Coordinates of C-alpha atoms and ligand atoms in Angstrom, one line a residue:
M1 CA 3.5 3.3 -11.1
S2 CA 3.4 4.4 -7.2
E3 CA 0.6 6.2 -7.5
L4 CA -1.5 3.9 -8.5
S5 CA -3.2 0.8 -6.2
E6 CA -1.6 -2.1 -5.4
L7 CA -4.2 -4.3 -6.6
Y8 CA -4.2 -2.4 -10.0
Q9 CA -0.2 -3.0 -9.7
Q10 CA -0.2 -6.5 -9.2
V11 CA -2.8 -7.2 -12.1
I12 CA -1.2 -5.3 -14.8
L13 CA 2.1 -7.0 -13.8
D14 CA 0.8 -10.5 -13.8
H15 CA -1.3 -9.6 -17.4
N16 CA 1.8 -8.4 -18.9
K17 CA 4.3 -11.1 -17.7
K18 CA 2.0 -13.9 -18.3
P19 CA -0.3 -12.5 -21.0
R20 CA -3.7 -14.6 -22.1
N21 CA -4.4 -15.5 -25.4
F22 CA -1.5 -13.8 -26.9
Q23 CA -0.9 -15.6 -30.1
K24 CA -1.9 -15.2 -33.4
L25 CA -5.4 -17.0 -34.1
E26 CA -5.5 -19.3 -36.8
G27 CA -8.8 -19.5 -38.6
A28 CA -9.7 -15.6 -37.5
N29 CA -12.2 -14.2 -39.7
R30 CA -10.9 -10.8 -38.8
V31 CA -7.6 -9.3 -37.8
S32 CA -7.4 -5.6 -36.6
E33 CA -4.0 -3.9 -36.0
G34 CA -4.0 -1.1 -33.5
F35 CA -1.3 1.9 -32.9
N36 CA -1.3 4.3 -30.0
P37 CA 1.6 6.7 -31.8
L38 CA 2.0 8.7 -28.1
C39 CA 3.5 5.7 -26.3
G40 CA 4.0 3.2 -29.4
D41 CA 2.1 0.4 -28.3
Q42 CA 1.2 -1.9 -31.5
L43 CA -0.9 -4.5 -31.4
T44 CA -2.6 -6.8 -33.5
V45 CA -6.4 -8.1 -32.7
Y46 CA -7.7 -11.8 -34.5
M47 CA -10.9 -12.5 -34.2
L48 CA -12.7 -15.3 -34.9
M49 CA -16.8 -14.2 -35.4
D50 CA -19.7 -16.7 -35.9
E51 CA -23.1 -15.8 -35.8
G52 CA -23.0 -12.9 -34.3
V53 CA -20.8 -14.3 -31.6
V54 CA -16.9 -13.7 -30.6
R55 CA -16.3 -17.6 -30.6
D56 CA -12.2 -16.9 -30.0
L57 CA -10.0 -14.2 -29.6
S58 CA -6.3 -13.5 -29.3
F59 CA -3.6 -10.5 -29.6
V60 CA 0.1 -9.9 -30.6
G61 CA 2.1 -7.3 -30.2
T62 CA 4.2 -5.0 -28.2
G63 CA 3.7 -2.1 -25.6
C64 CA 3.6 -1.0 -22.4
A65 CA 2.5 -2.8 -19.4
I66 CA -0.4 -1.2 -19.1
S67 CA -1.7 -1.6 -23.1
K68 CA -0.3 -5.4 -22.9
A69 CA -2.5 -6.2 -19.7
A70 CA -5.6 -4.4 -21.3
A71 CA -5.1 -6.0 -24.4
S72 CA -5.1 -9.4 -22.0
M73 CA -7.9 -8.6 -20.5
M74 CA -10.0 -7.5 -23.0
T75 CA -9.5 -10.9 -24.5
Q76 CA -10.6 -12.5 -21.1
A77 CA -13.9 -10.3 -21.3
V78 CA -14.8 -10.0 -25.1
K79 CA -14.5 -14.1 -25.8
G80 CA -17.6 -15.9 -26.3
K81 CA -19.5 -12.7 -26.3
T82 CA -22.2 -11.7 -28.7
R83 CA -21.8 -8.6 -30.7
E84 CA -24.0 -6.9 -29.2
E85 CA -22.5 -7.4 -25.5
A86 CA -19.2 -6.8 -26.6
Q87 CA -20.1 -3.4 -27.9
V88 CA -21.7 -2.7 -24.5
L89 CA -18.2 -3.6 -22.7
F90 CA -16.5 -1.7 -25.5
D91 CA -18.9 1.4 -24.2
E92 CA -18.7 1.1 -20.9
F93 CA -14.6 0.8 -20.4
H94 CA -14.1 4.0 -22.8
R95 CA -16.4 5.8 -20.6
M96 CA -15.0 4.5 -17.6
V97 CA -11.4 5.4 -18.5
T98 CA -12.7 8.8 -20.0
G99 CA -14.3 9.5 -16.4
E100 CA -17.8 9.2 -18.0
L101 CA -18.7 6.2 -16.1
D102 CA -18.7 5.8 -12.4
E103 CA -18.4 2.3 -12.1
E104 CA -19.1 2.1 -8.6
A105 CA -22.6 4.1 -8.8
E106 CA -23.7 2.8 -12.1
E107 CA -24.4 -0.2 -13.1
N108 CA -22.1 -2.1 -15.7
H109 CA -20.8 -5.2 -16.9
L110 CA -16.8 -4.2 -16.5
G111 CA -16.4 -6.8 -13.1
R112 CA -12.5 -7.1 -13.1
L113 CA -11.7 -4.5 -15.8
T114 CA -12.9 -1.8 -13.4
I115 CA -9.3 -1.7 -11.8
F116 CA -8.6 0.4 -15.2
A117 CA -10.7 3.1 -13.8
G118 CA -7.5 4.2 -12.3
V119 CA -5.9 5.2 -15.9
R120 CA -8.6 8.3 -16.0
D121 CA -6.3 10.3 -13.6
Y122 CA -3.3 9.7 -16.3
P123 CA -4.6 11.4 -19.4
A124 CA -1.7 9.5 -21.8
R125 CA -2.2 6.3 -19.8
V126 CA -5.8 6.4 -21.2
K127 CA -4.8 5.6 -24.7
C128 CA -2.7 2.9 -23.8
A129 CA -5.6 1.1 -21.8
S130 CA -8.3 1.9 -24.5
L131 CA -6.2 0.8 -27.6
P132 CA -7.2 -3.0 -27.0
W133 CA -10.7 -2.0 -27.1
H134 CA -10.3 0.3 -30.2
T135 CA -8.6 -2.7 -31.9
M136 CA -11.1 -5.3 -31.4
H137 CA -14.1 -2.8 -32.1
A138 CA -12.7 -2.3 -34.9
A139 CA -12.3 -6.1 -35.7
L140 CA -16.1 -6.0 -34.7
E141 CA -16.8 -3.6 -37.3
G142 CA -14.7 -5.7 -39.8
E143 CA -12.4 -2.4 -40.2
E144 CA -8.6 -3.5 -40.5
T145 CA -7.0 -0.6 -38.5
A146 CA -7.3 1.2 -35.5
T147 CA -5.7 4.3 -34.0
T148 CA -5.5 6.1 -30.8
E149 CA -4.6 9.4 -32.8
N150 CA -8.0 11.1 -33.2
L151 CA -9.9 9.6 -29.9
G152 CA -10.6 12.2 -26.8
P153 CA -9.1 15.0 -25.9
D154 CA -5.5 16.5 -27.4
L155 CA -2.9 14.8 -25.7
T156 CA 0.0 15.5 -27.8
Q157 CA 1.3 18.1 -24.8
A158 CA 0.7 15.2 -22.1
A159 CA 3.5 13.5 -20.4
V160 CA 4.3 10.0 -20.9
S161 CA 5.9 8.5 -18.1
E162 CA 6.2 5.0 -16.5
Ligands
ZN1 ZN1 1.1 2.4 -23.7

């Protein structure tokens, strides 16, 4: 990951080592499984949705450092948000990592999540970073599974490298 910024590396490593909200959530009323076949990332998102608000959110799973850090930061960002706010964050994050949103020029609510902007230069990594968001979104929609398989450009030829 030598190409990536130092801040990015520090944050990814920190969240990978000490993922936040990394536990099964007792009392969750939404549970979604996410899978990124390209990298092998797998996670389960637990959500407690109450009156249109994400009261609590957690995840468990295995995967690369980017997917784990992205999941950790996703739970921090979405916890306590309304369904609409969570949807906005999902859209903005997805547009940022696919290069449709210029996080520096356009108004957005991403805050520290903008450190993931760099993954757009590494197509195989976009799915690692967005998997937790797609899984959270599936939970928001009451769906039980999310996969990155049919998302974005065909990346089956893209190299996966650390
Ligand atoms: Zn990955």
